[in-house]
Coordinates of C-alpha atoms in Angstrom, one line a residue:
M1 CA 57.4 -36.4 54.0
R2 CA 57.0 -33.4 51.8
F3 CA 56.2 -30.1 53.5
R4 CA 53.8 -27.7 51.9
F5 CA 54.4 -24.0 52.7
S6 CA 51.5 -21.7 52.4
I7 CA 51.9 -18.3 50.8
F8 CA 51.5 -16.7 54.2
V9 CA 54.4 -18.7 55.6
K10 CA 56.5 -17.8 52.5
L11 CA 55.7 -14.1 53.0
V12 CA 56.7 -14.3 56.7
L13 CA 59.9 -16.1 56.0
F14 CA 60.8 -13.6 53.3
I15 CA 59.7 -10.3 54.8
I16 CA 60.7 -10.7 58.5
P17 CA 64.4 -11.1 57.8
L18 CA 64.2 -8.5 55.0
V19 CA 62.8 -5.9 57.4
C20 CA 64.0 -6.9 60.9
I21 CA 67.6 -7.7 60.3
P22 CA 68.5 -4.3 58.8
I23 CA 66.6 -2.6 61.6
A24 CA 68.5 -4.7 64.2
V25 CA 71.9 -3.9 62.6
V26 CA 71.1 -0.2 62.3
G27 CA 69.7 -0.1 65.8
Y28 CA 72.9 -1.7 67.3
L29 CA 75.1 0.7 65.4
S30 CA 72.9 3.6 66.4
V31 CA 73.1 2.7 70.1
Q32 CA 76.9 2.5 69.9
A33 CA 77.1 5.8 68.1
S34 CA 74.4 7.5 70.1
V35 CA 75.9 7.3 73.6
E36 CA 78.4 10.1 73.0
R37 CA 75.7 12.0 71.0
V38 CA 73.3 11.8 73.9
N39 CA 76.0 13.1 76.3
R40 CA 76.8 15.9 73.9
L41 CA 73.1 16.8 73.5
V42 CA 72.5 16.9 77.2
R43 CA 75.6 19.1 77.6
Q44 CA 74.4 21.4 74.9
E45 CA 71.1 21.6 76.6
Q46 CA 72.9 22.4 79.9
M47 CA 75.0 25.1 78.2
A48 CA 72.0 26.6 76.4
Q49 CA 70.0 26.9 79.6
V50 CA 72.8 28.1 81.8
Q51 CA 73.9 30.7 79.2
A52 CA 70.4 32.0 78.6
T53 CA 69.7 32.2 82.4
A54 CA 73.0 33.9 83.1
E55 CA 72.4 36.5 80.4
R56 CA 68.9 37.1 81.8
I57 CA 70.3 37.6 85.3
D58 CA 73.1 39.8 83.9
A59 CA 70.5 41.9 82.1
V60 CA 68.7 42.6 85.4
F61 CA 71.8 44.1 87.0
Y62 CA 73.0 45.8 83.9
N63 CA 69.6 47.5 83.6
G64 CA 69.9 48.4 87.2
R65 CA 73.1 50.3 86.4
M66 CA 71.4 52.1 83.5
D67 CA 68.4 53.0 85.6
L68 CA 70.6 54.4 88.4
E69 CA 72.5 56.4 85.8
T70 CA 69.2 57.7 84.4
L71 CA 68.0 58.8 87.8
A72 CA 71.3 60.3 88.9
R73 CA 71.4 62.4 85.7
S74 CA 67.8 63.4 85.8
P75 CA 67.2 67.1 85.6
V76 CA 64.1 66.7 87.8
L77 CA 66.3 65.3 90.6
A78 CA 68.7 68.3 90.2
E79 CA 65.8 70.8 90.3
F80 CA 64.4 69.0 93.4
Y81 CA 67.7 69.3 95.1
L82 CA 68.1 73.0 94.2
A83 CA 64.5 73.8 95.3
R84 CA 65.1 72.2 98.7
L85 CA 68.5 74.0 98.9
F86 CA 66.9 77.4 98.5
R87 CA 63.8 76.4 100.5
L88 CA 61.4 76.8 97.5
E89 CA 58.8 74.5 99.1
A90 CA 56.2 74.8 96.3
E91 CA 58.7 74.0 93.6
A92 CA 60.3 71.2 95.7
G93 CA 56.8 69.6 96.2
F94 CA 56.1 69.8 92.4
N95 CA 59.5 68.2 91.6
R96 CA 58.9 65.5 94.3
E97 CA 55.6 64.5 92.6
N98 CA 57.4 64.2 89.2
L99 CA 60.2 62.2 90.8
E100 CA 57.7 59.8 92.4
K101 CA 56.0 59.3 89.0
L102 CA 59.4 58.6 87.4
F103 CA 60.3 56.1 90.2
A104 CA 56.9 54.5 89.8
D105 CA 57.3 54.2 86.0
I106 CA 60.6 52.4 86.4
L107 CA 59.1 50.0 89.0
A108 CA 56.2 49.3 86.7
R109 CA 58.6 48.5 83.8
T110 CA 60.4 45.7 85.5
P111 CA 59.3 43.1 88.0
Y112 CA 62.8 42.8 89.6
Y113 CA 62.8 46.0 91.6
H114 CA 61.3 46.2 95.1
R115 CA 61.6 49.9 95.7
I116 CA 63.6 53.1 94.6
R117 CA 64.8 55.8 97.0
F118 CA 66.7 59.1 97.1
L119 CA 68.8 59.9 100.1
D120 CA 70.2 63.3 100.8
R121 CA 73.8 63.8 101.7
Q122 CA 73.1 63.2 105.4
G123 CA 71.5 59.8 104.6
R124 CA 67.8 60.7 105.1
E125 CA 65.2 59.4 102.7
R126 CA 63.7 62.3 100.8
I127 CA 61.8 60.2 98.2
H128 CA 60.7 56.6 98.8
V129 CA 58.6 54.8 96.2
S130 CA 57.7 51.1 96.5
R131 CA 55.4 48.9 94.5
E132 CA 52.6 50.0 96.8
G133 CA 53.3 53.7 96.1
P134 CA 55.2 56.6 97.7
V135 CA 56.2 56.1 101.3
G136 CA 56.7 58.8 104.0
P137 CA 57.8 60.2 106.3
S138 CA 61.6 60.0 105.6
A139 CA 63.8 57.6 107.5
D140 CA 67.5 57.9 108.5
R141 CA 69.7 55.5 106.5
S142 CA 73.0 57.2 107.3
G143 CA 74.3 54.0 109.0
D144 CA 73.4 51.6 106.3
V145 CA 76.2 49.9 104.4
F146 CA 74.9 50.9 100.9
F147 CA 74.9 54.6 101.9
L148 CA 78.3 54.5 103.5
E149 CA 79.8 52.8 100.5
A150 CA 78.0 54.8 97.8
R151 CA 78.9 58.3 99.2
G152 CA 82.5 57.5 98.8
L153 CA 82.2 56.6 95.1
G154 CA 83.0 58.7 92.1
P155 CA 80.3 60.1 89.8
E156 CA 80.3 57.2 87.4
E157 CA 80.6 54.3 90.0
V158 CA 77.8 52.0 91.3
F159 CA 77.8 50.0 94.5
F160 CA 76.1 46.5 94.7
S161 CA 75.7 45.0 98.1
G162 CA 75.7 41.4 98.9
L163 CA 72.5 39.5 99.7
V164 CA 70.6 41.1 102.5
R165 CA 67.5 39.8 104.3
S166 CA 65.0 42.5 104.1
E167 CA 62.4 42.6 106.9
D168 CA 60.2 45.0 104.9
H169 CA 60.2 42.8 101.9
G170 CA 60.3 39.4 103.6
G171 CA 63.1 38.1 101.4
Y172 CA 66.5 38.7 100.0
V173 CA 67.4 41.9 98.2
V174 CA 70.5 43.4 96.6
Y175 CA 71.0 47.2 97.1
A176 CA 72.2 49.0 94.0
A177 CA 73.4 52.6 94.9
R178 CA 74.9 55.4 93.0
P179 CA 76.0 58.9 94.3
F180 CA 74.2 62.0 93.0
F181 CA 76.4 65.0 92.1
T182 CA 75.2 68.5 91.2
G183 CA 76.2 70.2 88.0
W184 CA 79.3 71.7 89.7
R185 CA 80.3 68.1 90.8
E186 CA 79.3 68.6 94.4
Y187 CA 78.1 65.4 96.2
A188 CA 74.4 65.8 97.0
G189 CA 72.9 62.4 97.9
V190 CA 72.5 58.7 96.9
V191 CA 70.0 57.0 94.6
V192 CA 69.2 53.4 95.7
I193 CA 67.3 50.6 93.9
D194 CA 66.3 47.6 96.0
V195 CA 66.7 44.6 93.6
D196 CA 64.2 41.8 94.5
F197 CA 66.6 38.8 94.7
E198 CA 63.7 36.4 95.3
K199 CA 62.9 36.9 91.6
I200 CA 66.4 35.9 90.7
I201 CA 66.1 32.8 92.9
E202 CA 62.9 31.9 91.1
I203 CA 64.6 32.1 87.7
I204 CA 67.5 29.9 88.8
R205 CA 65.3 27.3 90.5
A206 CA 63.1 27.1 87.3
I207 CA 66.0 25.5 85.4
Q208 CA 65.4 21.8 85.1
V209 CA 67.8 19.4 83.3
G210 CA 67.1 15.7 83.9
E211 CA 65.6 14.3 87.0
G212 CA 68.4 14.9 89.5
G213 CA 69.8 18.1 88.0
Y214 CA 69.7 21.5 89.6
S215 CA 71.4 24.9 89.3
F216 CA 73.4 27.1 91.7
L217 CA 74.9 30.6 91.7
I218 CA 78.2 31.7 93.3
D219 CA 79.5 35.2 93.8
Q220 CA 82.9 36.7 92.8
E221 CA 84.5 35.1 95.9
G222 CA 83.2 31.6 95.3
R223 CA 80.5 31.7 97.9
T224 CA 77.1 30.1 97.2
L225 CA 74.4 32.6 96.7
V226 CA 71.6 30.3 95.4
H227 CA 71.5 26.6 96.0
P228 CA 68.4 24.2 96.3
R229 CA 69.8 22.7 99.5
Y230 CA 71.8 25.4 101.3
D231 CA 71.2 29.0 102.4
P232 CA 73.2 31.9 100.9
Y233 CA 76.9 32.0 101.9
A234 CA 76.7 28.5 103.4
F235 CA 79.8 27.5 101.5
G236 CA 83.0 29.3 100.5
I237 CA 85.6 28.2 98.2
G238 CA 87.6 26.6 101.0
D239 CA 84.5 24.8 102.4
Y240 CA 83.8 22.5 99.5
P241 CA 84.7 18.9 100.6
D242 CA 85.9 17.6 97.2
A243 CA 88.9 18.8 95.4
S244 CA 87.2 18.4 92.0
L245 CA 84.4 20.7 93.1
R246 CA 86.9 23.3 94.2
D247 CA 88.6 23.1 90.9
M248 CA 85.3 23.6 89.1
V249 CA 84.5 26.7 91.3
R250 CA 87.9 28.2 90.4
S251 CA 87.1 27.6 86.7
M252 CA 83.8 29.4 87.2
L253 CA 85.6 32.3 88.8
S254 CA 87.7 32.7 85.8
G255 CA 84.8 34.4 84.1
G256 CA 84.4 32.0 81.2
S257 CA 81.9 29.4 80.1
G258 CA 82.3 25.6 79.9
W259 CA 81.5 22.3 81.4
Q260 CA 83.4 20.1 83.8
T261 CA 82.9 16.9 85.8
Y262 CA 83.3 16.8 89.5
T263 CA 82.3 14.7 92.6
F264 CA 80.0 15.9 95.3
Q265 CA 78.8 13.8 98.2
E266 CA 80.3 10.7 96.5
E267 CA 78.3 11.2 93.3
E268 CA 79.9 12.0 90.0
K269 CA 78.3 14.9 88.2
V270 CA 78.9 17.1 85.2
A271 CA 78.1 20.9 85.2
G272 CA 77.9 23.5 82.6
F273 CA 78.6 27.1 83.8
A274 CA 78.4 30.7 82.4
P275 CA 79.3 34.1 84.0
V276 CA 77.0 36.9 85.2
R277 CA 79.4 39.6 84.0
S278 CA 77.8 42.6 85.5
M279 CA 78.3 41.2 89.0
G280 CA 81.3 38.9 88.6
W281 CA 79.1 35.9 89.6
S282 CA 78.9 32.5 87.9
L283 CA 75.9 30.3 87.3
A284 CA 76.1 26.5 87.0
V285 CA 73.7 23.7 86.0
T286 CA 74.7 20.2 87.2
V287 CA 73.4 16.8 86.3
P288 CA 74.4 13.4 87.7
I289 CA 76.5 11.2 85.4
R290 CA 74.2 8.3 86.1
E291 CA 71.4 10.1 84.1
F292 CA 73.6 10.0 81.0
A293 CA 73.9 6.2 81.5
R294 CA 70.2 6.0 82.0
E295 CA 69.6 7.9 78.7
S296 CA 71.8 5.4 76.9
H297 CA 70.0 2.5 78.5
D298 CA 66.7 4.0 77.6
L299 CA 67.9 4.4 74.0
Q300 CA 68.9 0.7 73.9
S301 CA 65.5 -0.3 75.3
R302 CA 63.7 1.9 72.7
V303 CA 65.7 0.3 69.9
L304 CA 64.9 -3.2 71.2
N305 CA 61.2 -2.3 71.6
L306 CA 61.3 -0.9 68.0
V307 CA 62.7 -4.1 66.7
L308 CA 60.1 -6.2 68.5
M309 CA 57.3 -3.8 67.5
T310 CA 58.5 -4.0 63.9
V311 CA 58.3 -7.8 64.0
L312 CA 54.8 -7.7 65.4
V313 CA 53.7 -5.0 62.9
T314 CA 55.3 -6.9 60.1
L315 CA 53.5 -10.1 61.1
A316 CA 50.2 -8.2 61.3
G317 CA 51.0 -6.6 57.9
V318 CA 51.9 -9.9 56.3
F319 CA 48.7 -11.5 57.7
A320 CA 46.6 -8.6 56.5
L321 CA 48.3 -8.6 53.1
S322 CA 48.1 -12.3 52.6
Y323 CA 44.5 -12.3 53.7
H324 CA 43.7 -9.5 51.3
L325 CA 45.6 -11.1 48.5
L326 CA 44.5 -14.7 49.0
R327 CA 40.8 -14.1 49.7
P328 CA 40.0 -13.5 46.1
V329 CA 42.2 -16.4 45.1
R330 CA 40.3 -18.7 47.5
R331 CA 37.1 -17.4 46.1
L332 CA 38.3 -18.2 42.6
V333 CA 39.4 -21.7 43.7
A334 CA 36.0 -22.4 45.3
A335 CA 34.2 -21.0 42.3
T336 CA 36.3 -23.1 40.0
N337 CA 35.4 -26.3 42.0
R338 CA 31.7 -25.4 41.8
A339 CA 32.0 -24.7 38.0
A340 CA 33.8 -28.1 37.6
G341 CA 30.7 -29.6 39.3
G342 CA 28.4 -28.0 36.8
D343 CA 27.3 -24.8 38.7
L344 CA 27.9 -22.0 36.2
N345 CA 25.2 -19.7 37.5
Q346 CA 27.5 -17.9 40.0
E347 CA 29.3 -14.6 40.2
I348 CA 32.3 -13.7 42.5
P349 CA 32.0 -10.1 44.0
I350 CA 34.8 -7.8 42.8
S351 CA 36.5 -6.2 45.8
S352 CA 39.5 -4.5 44.2
H353 CA 40.6 -2.7 41.1
D354 CA 44.0 -4.3 40.8
E355 CA 45.1 -7.4 38.8
L356 CA 43.2 -9.7 41.1
G357 CA 40.1 -7.6 40.4
D358 CA 40.8 -8.0 36.6
L359 CA 41.2 -11.7 37.1
T360 CA 37.9 -12.0 39.0
R361 CA 36.2 -10.0 36.4
S362 CA 37.6 -12.2 33.6
F363 CA 36.5 -15.3 35.6
N364 CA 33.0 -14.0 35.9
R365 CA 32.9 -13.2 32.2
M366 CA 34.2 -16.7 31.5
L367 CA 31.4 -18.3 33.6
T368 CA 28.8 -16.2 31.8
D369 CA 30.2 -17.3 28.5
L370 CA 30.3 -20.9 29.6
A371 CA 26.7 -20.8 30.8
R372 CA 25.6 -19.2 27.5
I373 CA 27.6 -21.8 25.5
Q374 CA 26.1 -24.6 27.7
Q375 CA 22.6 -23.3 27.0
E376 CA 23.3 -23.1 23.3
L377 CA 24.7 -26.6 23.3
V378 CA 21.7 -28.0 25.2
R379 CA 19.4 -26.2 22.8
S380 CA 21.4 -27.4 19.8
E381 CA 21.2 -31.0 21.1
K382 CA 17.5 -30.6 21.6
L383 CA 17.1 -29.2 18.1
I384 CA 19.3 -32.0 16.6
A385 CA 17.2 -34.6 18.5
L386 CA 14.0 -32.8 17.3
G387 CA 15.2 -32.8 13.7
R388 CA 16.0 -36.5 13.9
L389 CA 12.7 -37.2 15.6
S390 CA 10.7 -35.1 13.1
A391 CA 12.5 -36.7 10.1
G392 CA 11.7 -40.2 11.3
V393 CA 8.3 -39.7 12.8
A394 CA 6.6 -37.0 10.7
H395 CA 6.2 -39.1 7.6
E396 CA 5.0 -42.1 9.7
I397 CA 2.3 -39.9 11.4
R398 CA 1.2 -37.7 8.5
N399 CA 0.0 -40.6 6.2
P400 CA -2.4 -42.1 8.9
L401 CA -3.5 -38.5 9.7
N402 CA -4.4 -37.9 6.0
A403 CA -6.3 -41.2 5.9
M404 CA -8.2 -40.4 9.1
K405 CA -9.0 -37.0 7.9
G406 CA -10.3 -38.3 4.6
A407 CA -12.5 -40.9 6.4
M408 CA -14.0 -38.2 8.6
V409 CA -14.8 -36.1 5.5
H410 CA -16.4 -39.1 3.9
L411 CA -18.4 -39.9 7.0
R412 CA -19.7 -36.4 7.3
Q413 CA -20.8 -36.5 3.6
K414 CA -22.6 -39.9 4.1
R415 CA -24.4 -38.9 7.3
P416 CA -25.3 -35.2 6.8
D417 CA -28.6 -35.5 8.8
E418 CA -27.1 -37.0 12.0
P419 CA -25.9 -34.1 14.3
L420 CA -24.0 -36.4 16.6
I421 CA -22.0 -37.9 13.7
Q422 CA -21.3 -34.4 12.4
E423 CA -20.1 -33.1 15.8
I424 CA -17.8 -36.1 16.5
A425 CA -16.4 -36.0 13.0
G426 CA -15.8 -32.2 13.4
L427 CA -13.9 -32.7 16.7
V428 CA -11.8 -35.5 15.2
T429 CA -11.0 -33.3 12.2
E430 CA -9.9 -30.4 14.4
E431 CA -7.6 -32.7 16.4
I432 CA -6.2 -34.1 13.2
D433 CA -5.5 -30.6 11.9
R434 CA -3.7 -29.8 15.2
L435 CA -1.6 -32.9 14.9
D436 CA -0.9 -32.0 11.3
R437 CA 0.3 -28.5 12.3
L438 CA 2.6 -30.1 14.9
V439 CA 4.0 -32.4 12.3
A440 CA 4.5 -29.4 10.0
E441 CA 6.6 -27.7 12.7
F442 CA 8.6 -30.9 13.2
L443 CA 9.2 -30.9 9.5
Y444 CA 10.2 -27.3 9.4
F445 CA 12.9 -27.9 12.1
S446 CA 14.2 -30.9 10.1
K447 CA 14.2 -29.2 6.7
Q448 CA 14.7 -25.5 7.7
A449 CA 16.5 -24.0 4.7
P450 CA 19.1 -21.1 4.8
P451 CA 17.4 -17.7 4.4
R452 CA 17.4 -16.2 0.9
L453 CA 18.4 -12.6 1.7
S454 CA 17.2 -9.7 -0.4
P455 CA 16.7 -6.0 0.5
T456 CA 13.2 -5.9 2.0
D457 CA 11.0 -3.3 3.6
L458 CA 10.8 -4.6 7.2
N459 CA 7.7 -2.5 8.0
L460 CA 5.8 -4.4 5.2
V461 CA 6.9 -7.7 6.7
I462 CA 5.5 -6.6 10.1
L463 CA 2.2 -5.4 8.5
G464 CA 1.9 -8.7 6.5
A465 CA 2.2 -10.8 9.7
Q466 CA -0.4 -8.6 11.4
A467 CA -2.8 -9.1 8.4
L468 CA -2.5 -12.9 8.8
L469 CA -3.5 -12.6 12.5
I470 CA -6.1 -9.8 12.2
H471 CA -9.2 -12.2 12.4
Q472 CA -7.7 -14.1 15.3
A473 CA -6.9 -10.9 17.1
S474 CA -10.5 -9.6 16.5
R475 CA -12.0 -12.8 18.0
K476 CA -9.8 -12.3 21.2
G477 CA -10.5 -8.6 21.4
V478 CA -6.8 -7.7 20.9
R479 CA -5.7 -4.7 18.9
F480 CA -2.3 -3.9 17.3
E481 CA -0.5 -0.6 17.8
N482 CA 2.3 0.4 15.3
R483 CA 5.2 2.7 15.9
L484 CA 7.1 2.0 12.7
D485 CA 10.0 4.1 11.5
E486 CA 9.1 5.4 8.0
G487 CA 12.7 6.1 7.3
L488 CA 13.9 2.6 8.0
P489 CA 16.2 1.5 5.1
P490 CA 15.8 -1.9 3.3
V491 CA 17.0 -4.8 5.4
P492 CA 18.6 -7.9 3.8
L493 CA 16.4 -10.8 4.9
D494 CA 14.1 -13.7 3.9
A495 CA 10.7 -12.2 4.0
H496 CA 8.8 -15.5 4.4
Q497 CA 11.0 -16.8 7.2
M498 CA 11.0 -13.4 9.1
E499 CA 7.2 -13.3 8.8
Q500 CA 7.1 -16.7 10.4
A501 CA 9.2 -15.5 13.3
L502 CA 7.1 -12.4 13.8
L503 CA 3.9 -14.6 13.7
N504 CA 5.2 -16.7 16.6
L505 CA 6.1 -13.6 18.6
A506 CA 2.7 -12.0 17.9
I507 CA 0.7 -15.2 18.8
N508 CA 2.6 -15.4 22.1
A509 CA 1.8 -11.8 22.8
M510 CA -1.9 -12.2 21.9
D511 CA -2.2 -15.2 24.2
A512 CA -0.7 -13.2 27.1
V513 CA -2.8 -10.1 27.1
P514 CA -6.4 -10.1 28.4
P515 CA -9.4 -9.2 26.1
G516 CA -9.2 -5.5 25.3
G517 CA -5.5 -5.4 25.5
E518 CA -3.0 -4.3 22.8
V519 CA 0.2 -5.5 21.2
R520 CA 2.7 -2.8 20.2
F521 CA 5.1 -3.2 17.2
T522 CA 8.1 -0.8 17.0
S523 CA 10.8 -0.6 14.3
G524 CA 13.8 1.6 14.0
V525 CA 17.5 1.9 13.4
K526 CA 20.0 1.7 16.4
E527 CA 23.8 1.8 16.6
E528 CA 26.0 0.1 19.2
G529 CA 29.8 -0.3 19.1
G530 CA 30.0 1.3 15.7
A531 CA 27.6 -1.2 14.1
R532 CA 24.1 -0.3 12.7
F533 CA 21.2 -2.6 12.9
A534 CA 17.4 -2.7 12.5
A535 CA 15.4 -3.3 15.6
I536 CA 11.9 -4.7 16.0
E537 CA 10.1 -4.8 19.3
V538 CA 6.9 -6.7 20.1
V539 CA 5.6 -5.5 23.4
D540 CA 2.6 -6.6 25.4
K541 CA 1.2 -5.7 28.9
G542 CA 0.2 -9.3 29.7
V543 CA 0.8 -11.7 32.5
G544 CA 4.6 -11.8 31.9
I545 CA 7.0 -14.7 32.5
G546 CA 8.4 -15.7 35.9
P547 CA 12.2 -15.3 36.5
E548 CA 12.5 -19.1 37.0
D549 CA 11.0 -19.7 33.5
L550 CA 12.7 -16.9 31.5
P551 CA 16.0 -18.7 31.0
N552 CA 14.2 -21.7 29.4
V553 CA 11.9 -19.9 26.9
F554 CA 14.1 -20.9 23.9
D555 CA 14.3 -24.5 24.8
P556 CA 12.3 -26.8 22.5
F557 CA 9.0 -28.1 23.9
F558 CA 9.2 -25.7 26.9
T559 CA 5.9 -23.8 27.2
T560 CA 3.8 -22.1 29.9
K561 CA 0.6 -22.4 27.8
E562 CA -1.8 -25.3 28.2
E563 CA -2.1 -25.9 24.4
G564 CA 1.4 -24.7 23.4
T565 CA 4.0 -26.9 21.7
G566 CA 7.0 -25.1 22.9
L567 CA 8.4 -24.7 19.4
G568 CA 7.4 -21.2 18.5
L569 CA 10.3 -19.3 20.2
P570 CA 13.0 -21.8 19.3
L571 CA 11.8 -21.6 15.7
S572 CA 11.9 -17.8 15.8
L573 CA 15.4 -17.8 17.4
G574 CA 16.7 -20.1 14.7
I575 CA 15.3 -17.9 12.0
V576 CA 16.8 -14.7 13.5
E577 CA 20.2 -16.2 14.2
A578 CA 20.3 -17.6 10.6
H579 CA 20.0 -13.9 9.5
G580 CA 23.0 -13.0 11.7
G581 CA 20.7 -11.3 14.2
S582 CA 19.7 -11.7 17.8
L583 CA 16.5 -12.3 19.7
E584 CA 16.0 -11.2 23.3
I585 CA 13.1 -11.7 25.7
E586 CA 12.6 -9.4 28.7
S587 CA 9.7 -10.0 31.0
R588 CA 8.4 -9.4 34.5
P589 CA 5.4 -11.1 36.0
G590 CA 2.3 -8.9 35.9
E591 CA 4.1 -6.2 33.8
G592 CA 4.3 -7.8 30.4
T593 CA 6.9 -9.0 27.9
R594 CA 9.2 -7.3 25.4
A595 CA 10.7 -9.3 22.5
T596 CA 13.5 -7.5 20.6
I597 CA 14.8 -8.6 17.2
R598 CA 18.1 -7.1 15.9
L599 CA 19.0 -7.5 12.3
P600 CA 22.3 -6.3 10.7
L601 CA 22.2 -3.5 8.1
D602 CA 25.8 -3.7 7.0
G603 CA 26.4 -7.4 7.0
S604 CA 28.0 -7.6 10.5
P605 CA 26.2 -9.6 13.2
A606 CA 23.9 -7.7 15.4
G607 CA 24.5 -8.0 19.1

């Protein structure tokens, strides 16, 4: 049994391996090569986040040092101290206001400070500005750790406390304190900034790497300051249960950056860490190792899904492509089968501008040419049959007709006084004359001679045909209108034959228009495709020809008139084509008919 593969199956068998096999191979190699790359990218993301966050935290405390230095060296603070020392109350009050504005400006510039204070050498608050504004009266802070530590420092030193739970603030703060010295290097007080550590906690907890990842912060002694699961100082370096975690904490305390794997609560993790240099702290971001494996598994799944999706998309694309390509072919096959059955009056719609569109256009043109050739062959066969019929019958009919016509003339001469005889003889004579004209047309078809061409004034031929019909037109109430080109050059033609063709067209037009109508004759020179030809138009506004009859008007014996023979238009067409010209009939029911004759001027056929 012989299998028949369709074009669709062939495209599928060709394209699927061509597309999917390279994708599968590349996908497999990509998965193998991407596991380490995924790990490296996640680590890079860890390091990028931890370094950026550590630098942000470091900037908070570095700026705190700079702000303390600015305040401690402020001339306004020195003037305030001297005014109080010499009991200049007015000047001290003025300087107080300026210092409060300075403190408020610093608080407004950064969201990380809770309040700023100035304590005198005994530890009493002389200036206290929080985010809500200046605070008074003064409080005694002589027993606070930050005061006790700061008053023992040198002029350039700053004290940072550990995390302290502030009742006033409702959260953790870090006290940054610096001693204030007069111009003659005499200790005169302490400037204190309360750093809002809750803001630092928010920064650290905002870090998110993976689903189970988190960040934590340790101080210079390895104690936890920020952790999502534990309170500050819950763990020291000796409290961590796993040796690998203790090793990582020691690496963090070295002051460098890096990443390291460790185990915590029986789960293997990897952490990237970076130092907060201003404080000697270290920040770490940790992610479970299992998430790396999940990333690799997800990558494998995506590659597999990509291959499957590619197969489906390829199948859909092949189906759409084959449907788009084969639909015009199927139309051509169906049209070819119909044409083989004799249906040449069809046209395939052109749906594309590619080679298939060109093929469809050529096929439609071929059908049109075949239909035209078929019509010409049918007409030729009819004309040949008519010629044979006329040659065999015309002589056999014409002799009896002549005898009958002579008898009728003799009868009318013998009985001139009998009206009935005269009437009947006249009717018989008219019918004999009609039959004689029909026989004459038969004979013309059988003996039509080639035209004898000579340069002729075509306008005179038109006017000569009109002169032969002027009495008949007058009886029917039809008038002729001429729009003839006076500059029309001589046309090579047989004047007698062309006059016969124009007579047939004019008689048809006169029969179509109602009494009082007109028939318009037009002549001129036209040019198409580089060829010049003379054009004659015979136009009427009569009843017109139906679309179902128009294709048959040049067939012998086809007529829509009750007394017509159906030979006028075939005769005219034969004459025009014998001159190398063309004859076209355009008509619409109720709008009239236009007959156009084209005759060559330069010897080339007129289209």
